Coordinates of C-alpha atoms in Angstrom, one line a residue:
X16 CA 110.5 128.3 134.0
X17 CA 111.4 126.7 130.3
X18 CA 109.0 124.9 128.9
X19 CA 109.5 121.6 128.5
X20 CA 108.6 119.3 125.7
X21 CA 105.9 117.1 125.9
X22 CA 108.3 113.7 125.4
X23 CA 109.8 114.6 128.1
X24 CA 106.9 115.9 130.6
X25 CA 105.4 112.5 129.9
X26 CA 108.1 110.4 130.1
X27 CA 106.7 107.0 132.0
X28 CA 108.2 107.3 135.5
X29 CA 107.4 104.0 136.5
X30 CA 105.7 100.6 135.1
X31 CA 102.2 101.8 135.7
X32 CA 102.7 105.0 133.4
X33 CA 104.2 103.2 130.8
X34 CA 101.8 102.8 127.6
X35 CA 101.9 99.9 125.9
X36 CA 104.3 96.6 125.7
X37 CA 102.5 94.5 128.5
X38 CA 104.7 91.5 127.7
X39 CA 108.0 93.0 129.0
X40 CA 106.5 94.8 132.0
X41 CA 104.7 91.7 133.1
X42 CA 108.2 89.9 133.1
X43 CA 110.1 92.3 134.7
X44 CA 107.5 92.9 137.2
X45 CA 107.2 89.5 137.8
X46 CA 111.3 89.4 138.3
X47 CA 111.9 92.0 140.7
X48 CA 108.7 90.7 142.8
X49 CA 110.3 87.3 143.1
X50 CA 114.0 88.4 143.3
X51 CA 115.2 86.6 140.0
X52 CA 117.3 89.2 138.6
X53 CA 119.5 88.8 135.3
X54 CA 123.0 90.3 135.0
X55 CA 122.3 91.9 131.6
X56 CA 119.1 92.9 129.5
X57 CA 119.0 93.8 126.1
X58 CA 115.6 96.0 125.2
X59 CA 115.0 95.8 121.3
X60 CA 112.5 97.7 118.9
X61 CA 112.2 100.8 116.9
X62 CA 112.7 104.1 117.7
X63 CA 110.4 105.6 120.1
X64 CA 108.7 102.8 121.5
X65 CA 110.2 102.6 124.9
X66 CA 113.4 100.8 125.3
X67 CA 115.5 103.7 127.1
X68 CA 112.4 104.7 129.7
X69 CA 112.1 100.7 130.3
X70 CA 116.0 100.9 131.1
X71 CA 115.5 103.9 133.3
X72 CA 112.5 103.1 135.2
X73 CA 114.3 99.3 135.8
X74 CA 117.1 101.0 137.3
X75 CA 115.6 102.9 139.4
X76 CA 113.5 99.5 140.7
X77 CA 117.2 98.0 141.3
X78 CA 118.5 101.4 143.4
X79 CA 114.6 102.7 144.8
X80 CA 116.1 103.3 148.5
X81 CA 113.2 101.6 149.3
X82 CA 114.7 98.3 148.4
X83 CA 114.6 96.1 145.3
X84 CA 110.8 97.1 144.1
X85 CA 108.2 96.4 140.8
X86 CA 106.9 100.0 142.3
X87 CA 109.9 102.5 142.8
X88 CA 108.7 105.3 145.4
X89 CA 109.6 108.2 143.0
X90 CA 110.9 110.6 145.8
X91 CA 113.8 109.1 147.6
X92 CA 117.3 110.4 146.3
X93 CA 118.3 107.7 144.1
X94 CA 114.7 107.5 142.1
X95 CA 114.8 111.4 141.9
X96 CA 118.4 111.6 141.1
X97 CA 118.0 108.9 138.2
X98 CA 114.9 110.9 136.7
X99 CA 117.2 114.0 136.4
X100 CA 120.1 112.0 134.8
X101 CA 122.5 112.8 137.4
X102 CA 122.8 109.2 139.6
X103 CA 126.3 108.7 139.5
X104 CA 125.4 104.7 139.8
X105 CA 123.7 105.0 136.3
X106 CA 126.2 104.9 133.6
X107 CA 124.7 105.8 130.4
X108 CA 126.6 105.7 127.3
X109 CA 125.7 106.8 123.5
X110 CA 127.1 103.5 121.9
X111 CA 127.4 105.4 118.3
X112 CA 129.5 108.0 119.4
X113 CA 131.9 105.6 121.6
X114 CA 132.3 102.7 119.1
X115 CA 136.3 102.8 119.5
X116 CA 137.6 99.4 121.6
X117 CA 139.4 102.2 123.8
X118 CA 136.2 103.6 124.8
X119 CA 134.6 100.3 126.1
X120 CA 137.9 99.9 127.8
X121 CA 138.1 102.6 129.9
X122 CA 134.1 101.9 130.6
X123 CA 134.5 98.6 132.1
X124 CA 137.6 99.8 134.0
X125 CA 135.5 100.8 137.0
X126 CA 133.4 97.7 136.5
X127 CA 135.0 95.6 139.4
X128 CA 134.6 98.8 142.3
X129 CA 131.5 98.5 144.6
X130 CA 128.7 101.2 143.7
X131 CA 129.1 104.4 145.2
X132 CA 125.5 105.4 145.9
X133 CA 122.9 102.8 144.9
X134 CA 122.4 99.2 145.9
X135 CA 123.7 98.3 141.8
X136 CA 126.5 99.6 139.5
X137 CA 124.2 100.6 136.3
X138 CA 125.6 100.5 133.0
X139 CA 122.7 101.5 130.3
X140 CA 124.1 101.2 126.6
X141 CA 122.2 102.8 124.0
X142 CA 122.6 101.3 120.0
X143 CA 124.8 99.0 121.0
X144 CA 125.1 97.5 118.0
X145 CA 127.2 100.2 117.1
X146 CA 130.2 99.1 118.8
X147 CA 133.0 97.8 116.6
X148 CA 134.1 94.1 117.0
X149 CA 137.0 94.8 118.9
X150 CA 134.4 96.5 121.5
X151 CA 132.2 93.7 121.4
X152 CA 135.3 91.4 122.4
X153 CA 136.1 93.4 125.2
X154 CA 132.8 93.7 126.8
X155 CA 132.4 90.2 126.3
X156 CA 134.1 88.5 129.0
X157 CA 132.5 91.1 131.4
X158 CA 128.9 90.2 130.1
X159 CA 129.2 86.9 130.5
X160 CA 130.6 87.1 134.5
X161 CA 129.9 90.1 136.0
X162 CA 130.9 91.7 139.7
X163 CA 127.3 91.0 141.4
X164 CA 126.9 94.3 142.3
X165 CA 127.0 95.2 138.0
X166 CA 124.2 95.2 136.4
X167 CA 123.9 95.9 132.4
X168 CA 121.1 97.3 130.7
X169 CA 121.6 97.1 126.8
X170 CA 119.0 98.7 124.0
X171 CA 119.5 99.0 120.5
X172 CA 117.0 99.4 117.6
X173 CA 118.8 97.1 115.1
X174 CA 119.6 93.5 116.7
X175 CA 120.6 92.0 113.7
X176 CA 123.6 93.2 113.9
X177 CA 124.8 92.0 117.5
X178 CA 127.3 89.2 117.6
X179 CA 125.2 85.9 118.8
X180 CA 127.5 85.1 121.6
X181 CA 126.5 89.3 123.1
X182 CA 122.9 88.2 122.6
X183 CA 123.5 84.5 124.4
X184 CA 124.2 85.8 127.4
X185 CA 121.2 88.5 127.5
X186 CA 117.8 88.5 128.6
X187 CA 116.2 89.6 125.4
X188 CA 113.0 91.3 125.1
X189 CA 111.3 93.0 121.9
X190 CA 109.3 96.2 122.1
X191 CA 106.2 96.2 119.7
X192 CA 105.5 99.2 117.5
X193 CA 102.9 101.0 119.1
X194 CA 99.0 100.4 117.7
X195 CA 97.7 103.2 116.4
X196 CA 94.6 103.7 118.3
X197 CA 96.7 103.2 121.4
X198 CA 98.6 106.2 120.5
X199 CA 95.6 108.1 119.7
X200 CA 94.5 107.6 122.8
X201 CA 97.1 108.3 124.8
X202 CA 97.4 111.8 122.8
X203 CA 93.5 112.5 123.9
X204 CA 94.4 111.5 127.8
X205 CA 98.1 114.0 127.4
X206 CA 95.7 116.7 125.8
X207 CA 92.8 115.9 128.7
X208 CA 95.7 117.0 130.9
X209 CA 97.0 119.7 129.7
X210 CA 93.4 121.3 129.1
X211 CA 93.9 121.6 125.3
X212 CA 91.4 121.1 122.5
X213 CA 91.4 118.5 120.1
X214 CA 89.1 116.8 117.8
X215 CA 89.8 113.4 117.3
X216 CA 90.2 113.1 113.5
X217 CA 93.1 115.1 114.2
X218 CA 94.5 112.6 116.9
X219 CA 94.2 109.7 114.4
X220 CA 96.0 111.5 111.8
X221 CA 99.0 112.4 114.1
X222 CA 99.0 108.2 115.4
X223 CA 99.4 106.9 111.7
X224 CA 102.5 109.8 111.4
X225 CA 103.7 108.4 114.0
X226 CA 104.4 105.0 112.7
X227 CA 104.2 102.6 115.7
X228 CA 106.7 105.6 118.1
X229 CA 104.5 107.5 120.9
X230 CA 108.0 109.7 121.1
X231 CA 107.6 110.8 117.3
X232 CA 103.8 111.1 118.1
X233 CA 104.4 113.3 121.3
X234 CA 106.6 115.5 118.9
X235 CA 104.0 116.0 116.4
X236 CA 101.4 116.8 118.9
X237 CA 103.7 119.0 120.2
X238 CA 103.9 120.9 116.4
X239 CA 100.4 120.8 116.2
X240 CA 99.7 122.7 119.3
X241 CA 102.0 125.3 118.1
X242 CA 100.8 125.3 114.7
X243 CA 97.5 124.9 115.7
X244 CA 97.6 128.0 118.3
X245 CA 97.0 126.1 120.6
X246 CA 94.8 123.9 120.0
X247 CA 94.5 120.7 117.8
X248 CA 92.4 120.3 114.8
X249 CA 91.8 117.8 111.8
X250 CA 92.3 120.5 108.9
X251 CA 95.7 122.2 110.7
X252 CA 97.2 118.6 111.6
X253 CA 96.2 118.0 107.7
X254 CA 98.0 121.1 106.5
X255 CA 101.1 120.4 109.3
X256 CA 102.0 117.1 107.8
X257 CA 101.7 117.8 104.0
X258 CA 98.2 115.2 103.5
X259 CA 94.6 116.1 102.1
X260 CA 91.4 115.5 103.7
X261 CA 89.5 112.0 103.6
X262 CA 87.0 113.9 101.3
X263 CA 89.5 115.4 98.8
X264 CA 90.4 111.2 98.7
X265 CA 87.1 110.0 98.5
X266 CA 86.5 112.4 95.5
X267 CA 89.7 110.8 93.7
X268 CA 88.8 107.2 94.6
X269 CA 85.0 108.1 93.2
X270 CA 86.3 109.5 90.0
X271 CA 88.1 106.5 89.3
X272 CA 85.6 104.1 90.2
X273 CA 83.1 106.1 88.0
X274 CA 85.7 105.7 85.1
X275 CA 86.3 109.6 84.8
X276 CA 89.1 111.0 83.9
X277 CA 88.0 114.8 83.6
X278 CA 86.7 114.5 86.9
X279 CA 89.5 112.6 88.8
X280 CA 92.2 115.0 87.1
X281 CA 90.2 118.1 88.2
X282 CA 90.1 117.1 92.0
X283 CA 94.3 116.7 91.7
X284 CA 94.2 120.6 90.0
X285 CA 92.7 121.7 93.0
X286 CA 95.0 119.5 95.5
X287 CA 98.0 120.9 93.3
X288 CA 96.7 124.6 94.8
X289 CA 97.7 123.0 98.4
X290 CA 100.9 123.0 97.8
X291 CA 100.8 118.8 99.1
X292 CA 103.2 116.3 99.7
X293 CA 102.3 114.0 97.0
X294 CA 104.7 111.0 98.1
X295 CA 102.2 111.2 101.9
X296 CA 99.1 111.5 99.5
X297 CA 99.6 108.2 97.7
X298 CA 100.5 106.6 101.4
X299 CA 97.5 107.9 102.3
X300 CA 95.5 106.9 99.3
X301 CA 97.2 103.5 100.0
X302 CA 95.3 103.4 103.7
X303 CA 92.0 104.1 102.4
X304 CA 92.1 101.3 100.0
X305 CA 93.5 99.1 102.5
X306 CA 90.1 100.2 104.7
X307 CA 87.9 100.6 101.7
X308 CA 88.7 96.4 101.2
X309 CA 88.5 95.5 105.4
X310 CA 85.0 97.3 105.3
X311 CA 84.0 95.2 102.1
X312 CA 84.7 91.9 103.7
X313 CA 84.0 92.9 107.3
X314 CA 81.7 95.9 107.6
X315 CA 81.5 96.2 111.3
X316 CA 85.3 97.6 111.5
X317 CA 84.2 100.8 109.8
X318 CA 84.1 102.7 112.9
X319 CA 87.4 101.4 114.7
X320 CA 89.0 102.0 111.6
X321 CA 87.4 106.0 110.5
X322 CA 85.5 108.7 111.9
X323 CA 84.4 108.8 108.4
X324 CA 82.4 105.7 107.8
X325 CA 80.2 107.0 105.5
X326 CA 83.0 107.5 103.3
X327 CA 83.8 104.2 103.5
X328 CA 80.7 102.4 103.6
X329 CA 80.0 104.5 100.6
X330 CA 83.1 103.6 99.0
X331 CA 83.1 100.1 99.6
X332 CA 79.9 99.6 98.3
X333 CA 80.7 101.8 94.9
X334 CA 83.8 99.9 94.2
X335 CA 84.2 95.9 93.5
X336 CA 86.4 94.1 95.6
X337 CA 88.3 93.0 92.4
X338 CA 88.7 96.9 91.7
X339 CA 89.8 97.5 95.5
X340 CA 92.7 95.1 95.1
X341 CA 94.1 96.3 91.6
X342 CA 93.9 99.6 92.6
X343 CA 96.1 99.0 95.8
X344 CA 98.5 97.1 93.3
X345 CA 99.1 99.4 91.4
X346 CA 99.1 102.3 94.4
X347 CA 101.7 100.0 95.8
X348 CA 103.9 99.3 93.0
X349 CA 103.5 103.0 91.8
X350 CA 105.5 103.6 95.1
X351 CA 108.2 102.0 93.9
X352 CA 108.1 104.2 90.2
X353 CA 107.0 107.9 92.0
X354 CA 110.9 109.0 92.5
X355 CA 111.6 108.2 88.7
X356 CA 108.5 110.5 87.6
X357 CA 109.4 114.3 86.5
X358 CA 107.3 115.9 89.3
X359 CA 105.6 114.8 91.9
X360 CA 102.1 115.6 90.6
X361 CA 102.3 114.1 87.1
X362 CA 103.6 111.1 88.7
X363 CA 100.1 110.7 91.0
X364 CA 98.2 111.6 87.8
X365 CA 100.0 108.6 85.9
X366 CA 99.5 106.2 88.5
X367 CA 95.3 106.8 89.1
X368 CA 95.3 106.7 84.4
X369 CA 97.1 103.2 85.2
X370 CA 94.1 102.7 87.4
X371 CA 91.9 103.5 84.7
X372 CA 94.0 102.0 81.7
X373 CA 93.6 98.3 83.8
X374 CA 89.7 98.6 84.5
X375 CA 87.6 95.8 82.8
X376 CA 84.2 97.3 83.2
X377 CA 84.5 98.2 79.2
X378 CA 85.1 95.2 78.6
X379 CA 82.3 93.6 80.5
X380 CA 79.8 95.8 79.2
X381 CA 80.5 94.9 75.9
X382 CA 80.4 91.1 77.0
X383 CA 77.1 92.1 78.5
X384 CA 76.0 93.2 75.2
X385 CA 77.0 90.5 73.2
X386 CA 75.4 88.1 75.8
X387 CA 72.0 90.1 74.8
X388 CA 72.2 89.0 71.3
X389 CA 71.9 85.3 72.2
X390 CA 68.8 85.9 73.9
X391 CA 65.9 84.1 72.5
X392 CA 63.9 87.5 72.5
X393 CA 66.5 89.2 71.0
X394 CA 66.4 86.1 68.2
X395 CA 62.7 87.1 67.3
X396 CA 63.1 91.2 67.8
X397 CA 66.6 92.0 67.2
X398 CA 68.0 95.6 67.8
X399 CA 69.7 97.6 65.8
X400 CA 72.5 97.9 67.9
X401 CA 72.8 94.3 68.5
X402 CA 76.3 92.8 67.7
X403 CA 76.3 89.5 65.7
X404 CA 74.9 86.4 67.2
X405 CA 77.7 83.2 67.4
X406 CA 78.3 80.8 64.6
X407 CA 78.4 78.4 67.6
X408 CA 74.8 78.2 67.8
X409 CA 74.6 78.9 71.6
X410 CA 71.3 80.8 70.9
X411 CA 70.2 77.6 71.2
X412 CA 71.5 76.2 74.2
X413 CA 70.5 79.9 75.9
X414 CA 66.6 79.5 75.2
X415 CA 66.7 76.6 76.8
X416 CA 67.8 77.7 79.8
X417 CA 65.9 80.9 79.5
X418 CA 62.8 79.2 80.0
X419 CA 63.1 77.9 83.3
X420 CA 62.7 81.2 84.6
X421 CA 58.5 82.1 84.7
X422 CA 57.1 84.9 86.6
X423 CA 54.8 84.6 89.5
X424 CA 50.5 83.9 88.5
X425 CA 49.4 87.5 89.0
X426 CA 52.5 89.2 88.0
X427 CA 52.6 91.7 84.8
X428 CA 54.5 89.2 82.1
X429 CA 57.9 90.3 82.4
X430 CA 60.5 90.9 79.8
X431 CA 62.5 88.3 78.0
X432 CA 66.2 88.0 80.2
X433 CA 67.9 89.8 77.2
X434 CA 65.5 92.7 78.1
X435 CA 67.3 92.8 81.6
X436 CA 70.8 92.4 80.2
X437 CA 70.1 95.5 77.7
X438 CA 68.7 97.4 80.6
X439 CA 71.8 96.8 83.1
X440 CA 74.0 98.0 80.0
X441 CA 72.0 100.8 79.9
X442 CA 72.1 101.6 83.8
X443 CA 75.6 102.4 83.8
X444 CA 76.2 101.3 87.2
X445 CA 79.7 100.3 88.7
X446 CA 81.2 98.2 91.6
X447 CA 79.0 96.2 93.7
X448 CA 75.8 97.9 92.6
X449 CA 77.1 96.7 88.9
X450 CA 77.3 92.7 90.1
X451 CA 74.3 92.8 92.1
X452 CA 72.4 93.7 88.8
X453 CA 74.8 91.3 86.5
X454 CA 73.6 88.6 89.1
X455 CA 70.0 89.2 89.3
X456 CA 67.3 88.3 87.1
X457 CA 63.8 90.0 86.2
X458 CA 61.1 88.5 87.3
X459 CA 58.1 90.7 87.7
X460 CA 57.3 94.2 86.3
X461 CA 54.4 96.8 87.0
X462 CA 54.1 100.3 86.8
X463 CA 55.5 101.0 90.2
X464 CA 58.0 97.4 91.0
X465 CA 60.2 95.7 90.0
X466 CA 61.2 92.4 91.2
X467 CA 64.4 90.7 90.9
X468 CA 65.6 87.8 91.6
X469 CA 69.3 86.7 93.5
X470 CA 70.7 83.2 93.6
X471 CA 71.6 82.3 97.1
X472 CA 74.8 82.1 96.5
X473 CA 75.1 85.6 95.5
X474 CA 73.4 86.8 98.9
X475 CA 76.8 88.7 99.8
X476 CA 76.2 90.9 96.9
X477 CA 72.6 92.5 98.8
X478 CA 74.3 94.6 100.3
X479 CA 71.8 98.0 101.4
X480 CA 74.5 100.8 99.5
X481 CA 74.6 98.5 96.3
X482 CA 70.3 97.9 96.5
X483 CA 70.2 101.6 96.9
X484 CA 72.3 102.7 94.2
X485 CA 70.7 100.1 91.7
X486 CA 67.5 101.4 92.6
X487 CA 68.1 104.7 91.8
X488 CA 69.5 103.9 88.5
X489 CA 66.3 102.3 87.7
X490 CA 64.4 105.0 89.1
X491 CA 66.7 108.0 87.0
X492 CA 66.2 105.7 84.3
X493 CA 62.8 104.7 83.8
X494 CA 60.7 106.6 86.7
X495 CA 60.8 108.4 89.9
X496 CA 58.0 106.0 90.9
X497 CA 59.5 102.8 90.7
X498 CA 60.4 100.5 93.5
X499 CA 63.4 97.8 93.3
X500 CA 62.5 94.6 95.4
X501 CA 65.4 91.5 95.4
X502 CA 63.6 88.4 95.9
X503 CA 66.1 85.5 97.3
X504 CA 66.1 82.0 96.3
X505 CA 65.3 81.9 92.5
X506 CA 68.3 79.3 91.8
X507 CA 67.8 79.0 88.5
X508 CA 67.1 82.4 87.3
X509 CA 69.2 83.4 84.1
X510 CA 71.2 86.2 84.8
X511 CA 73.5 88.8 82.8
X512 CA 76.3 87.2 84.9
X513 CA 75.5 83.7 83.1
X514 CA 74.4 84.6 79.6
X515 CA 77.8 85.9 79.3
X516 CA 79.7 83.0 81.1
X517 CA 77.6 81.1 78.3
X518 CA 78.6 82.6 75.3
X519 CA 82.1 82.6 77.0
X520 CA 82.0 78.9 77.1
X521 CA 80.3 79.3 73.7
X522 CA 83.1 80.7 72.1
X523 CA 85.6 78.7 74.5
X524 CA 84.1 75.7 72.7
X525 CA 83.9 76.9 69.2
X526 CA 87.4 78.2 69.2
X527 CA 88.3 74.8 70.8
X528 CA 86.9 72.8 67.9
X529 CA 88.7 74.8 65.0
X530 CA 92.0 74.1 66.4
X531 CA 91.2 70.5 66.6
X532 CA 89.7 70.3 63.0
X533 CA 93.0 72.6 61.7
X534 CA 94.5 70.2 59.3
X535 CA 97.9 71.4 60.4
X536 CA 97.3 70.1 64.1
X537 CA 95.9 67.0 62.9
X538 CA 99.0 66.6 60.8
X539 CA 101.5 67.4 63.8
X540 CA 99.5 65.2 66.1
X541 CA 99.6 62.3 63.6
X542 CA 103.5 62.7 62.8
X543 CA 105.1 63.4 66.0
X544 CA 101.9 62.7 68.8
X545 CA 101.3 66.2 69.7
X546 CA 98.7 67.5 71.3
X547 CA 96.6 70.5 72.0
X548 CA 97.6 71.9 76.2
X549 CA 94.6 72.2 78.1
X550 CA 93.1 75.3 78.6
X551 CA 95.8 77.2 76.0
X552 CA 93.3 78.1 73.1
X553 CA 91.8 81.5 73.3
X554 CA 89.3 83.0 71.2
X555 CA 90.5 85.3 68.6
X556 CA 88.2 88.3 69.6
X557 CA 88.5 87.5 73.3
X558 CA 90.3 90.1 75.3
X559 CA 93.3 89.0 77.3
X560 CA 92.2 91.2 79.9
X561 CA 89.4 88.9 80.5
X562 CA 92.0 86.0 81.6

């Protein structure tokens, strides 16, 4: 006996077996249960989702020997002749290659004659929106009044394109891309079945192929058994549709976030030795972005979303949120740019350097460092490396602030906050670990603690990856024996994060009154009343990046 593919082995035979779009079977159910049958159904969707096996398993409900049924016996003639394709009451027709107004003609000349087997004359239409106009005017009359012994089934995977007065006079009903863990786990339950091996990794990968159609996903599962040898597994279903592995990802997405070049270009040499499909490996880059930010803002969905969730609890807490979204900006835009690049690979390289070219953490380590220099211990001991302080005087309005933080009775004296701010410059630390320390304060220091301080408001940033990466900064830093401990509820500790907003707003302010005092404005304001918009002046050696 030929074998036979697995599309068709597990072709729904009835309502029960069908995976997937509750909302039509629950209305059609519902229909044939109370008798309240329409003259003509249109099925819509895209490919692979359903609409012919609806069509087929309804038609046998109207003709199940049985009678009119929502549960069609399955071994009377009719229901077995209809699952073969040879029940002479079941007119199927491949609208795209019968488009011609003669075609239709000669269809709906046998429209008026009584059934010759079945209990209903059939007529199932497949992409009918690709009859011509004149077609669609000459099945029109026959839609709308039909012989009651006619029943029409239409499906088509474009319904844009069907005249409104075709779809007035249908029952419409739109099939839903399948989910992709309802794939996946159909493809475990086929695989269960047929007593093959499988790992699931492998099952998830073949569901997001799939795109939203259990047909194309049957397909696939049917290549990766045979490419497999039998059996199904993550690294062959990998190698079968052209991807890389979640780590090989991970280690691109990790030499970006860590701002290294040599690194992140040395994992694409050894992708290039795969032989990939670099077009799938930005899609895929794409979806881990797109998890990397669900798991930022919801954890708990790691494992729905992964088997890998330490790669993306790790990831997530490594990168910022803000670096999450520019990356899958420019991922998605570079989409749009990879078919204009010479070859595939230099086109993936230019779009993770764009990554690189847009990140701000140089930019806010330098800000960190010049937020140092206004420090009122930095005033008394300044380093060497120190940029210059602000003509603004906001030294001055710093040490103010700077003394409302005081450490604890007992506590070793700790460090002026400019200390802190040198020391997270120093750390080197990126993504969430990097605000947590920008928004924390030093407030006690001994030979083996450290204890910072967080502002309520920053709570979301305490995350356990980000404490345990700042930690071991520390640790690598300034001893193996050292312990991190974040304290919450210091409101009014001064933090990195606000010695820089201050000499922001220091410069803001400074840069401010020199336009004002420019005897040039004065003069344009006093001859013609104009005036200085809001929130337009900029300080010379501000980066615009920081806007």
């Amino acid at each position: 006996m030929s074998y036979q593919v697995l599309a068709r082995k597990w072709r729904p035979r009835n309502f029960e077996a069908l995976v997937g779009q509750p909302h039509v079977v629950r209305a059609l159910v519902n229909a044939l249960k109370d008798d309240r049958l329409h003259h003509a159904y249109l099925f819509t969707g895209t490919r692979g989702v359903g609409k012919t096996t609806i069509a087929r398993v309804l038609a046998k409900c109207l003709n199940c020997e049985t009678g009119i049924t929502a549960t069609p016996c399955g071994v009377c003639s009719a229901c077995q002749e209809i699952d073969s394709g040879r029940f002479v009451d079941l007119i199927e027709v491949d609208a795209a290659s019968r488009t011609g107004v003669d075609d239709t003609r000669e269809l709906l000349e046998n429209v008026p004659y009584a059934p010759t087997r079945g209990r209903f004359k059939i007529y199932l239409i497949d992409e009918v929106h690709m009859l011509s106009t004149h077609s669609f005017n000459a099945l029109l009359k026959t839609l709308e009044e039909p012989p009651p012994h006619v029943k029409f089934l239409l499906a088509t995977t474009d319904r844009q394109k069907l005249p409104v007065t075709i779809l007035s006079r249908c029952l419409q009903f739109n099939l839903k891309a399948m989910p992709t863990d309802l794939i996946a786990q159909h493809l475990a339950y086929v695989l269960e079945q047929e007593s093959i091996a499988c790992e699931p990794e492998a099952l998830g990968q073949l569901a997001r192929a799939a795109h939203g159609s259990m047909r194309d996903a049957l397909s696939l599962l049917d290549q990766a058994i045979g490419f497999g040898g039998g059996s199904v597994a993550a690294d062959t279903v990998n190698d079968m549709l052209g991807g890389i592995s979640r780590a090989h990802l991970g280690g691109l997405l990790r030499a970006v976030a860590d701002a290294d070049a040599r690194a992140m270009l040395a994992v694409v040499a050894e992708l290039d030795t795969q032989a990939p499909d670099y077009a799938s490996v930005l899609t895929d880059l794409t979806t881990l972005l797109h998890q990397v930010a669900l798991v930022q803002q919801v954890p708990e969905v790691a494992e729905s979303l992964s088997e890998d969730t330490e790669l993306l609890q790790d990831l997530a807490g490594q990168l910022s949120p803000e670096h999450v979204q520019l990356y899958y900006q420019i991922a998605i835009h570079g989409r749009r740019d990879f078919v204009w690049a010479p070859d595939p690979r230099s086109g993936l390289e230019m779009l993770l350097l764009r990554m690189l070219a847009f990140d701000r953490r140089a930019a806010v380590t330098a800000s960190s460092a010049a937020a140092a220099a206004l420090s009122p211990a930095q005033a008394a001991s300044p380093s060497p490396s120190a940029p210059p302080r602000s003509k603004s005087g906001a030294s001055a309005e710093t040490a103010s602030v700077a003394t409302q933080a005081s450490p604890t009775a007992n506590a070793v004296a700790p460090p002026a906050d400019a200390d802190w701010s040198a020391v997270v410059a120093e750390l080197g630390l990126a993504g969430m670990a990097a605000q947590l320390a920008q928004n924390c304060a030093l407030l006690e220091r001994s030979e083996t603690q450290w204890v910072l301080g967080l502002a309520p408001q920053h709570e979301s940033l305490k995350t356990p990856n980000a404490v345990q990466r700042l930690e071991a900064a520390v640790k690598k830093a300034y001893g193996e024996e050292l312990r991190v401990v974040i304290k919450l509820g210091e409101a009014e500790v001064v933090t990195p994060a606000v010695l820089q907003q201050q000499a922001s707003d220091a410069k803001q302010q400074e840069a401010e009154a020199a336009i004002a005092a420019d005897p040039m404005t004065q003069a344009l304001g006093e001859a013609f009343g104009a005036e200085v918009i809001p929130g337009s002046i900029r300080p010379v050696d501000e980066s615009p990046a920081e806007h």
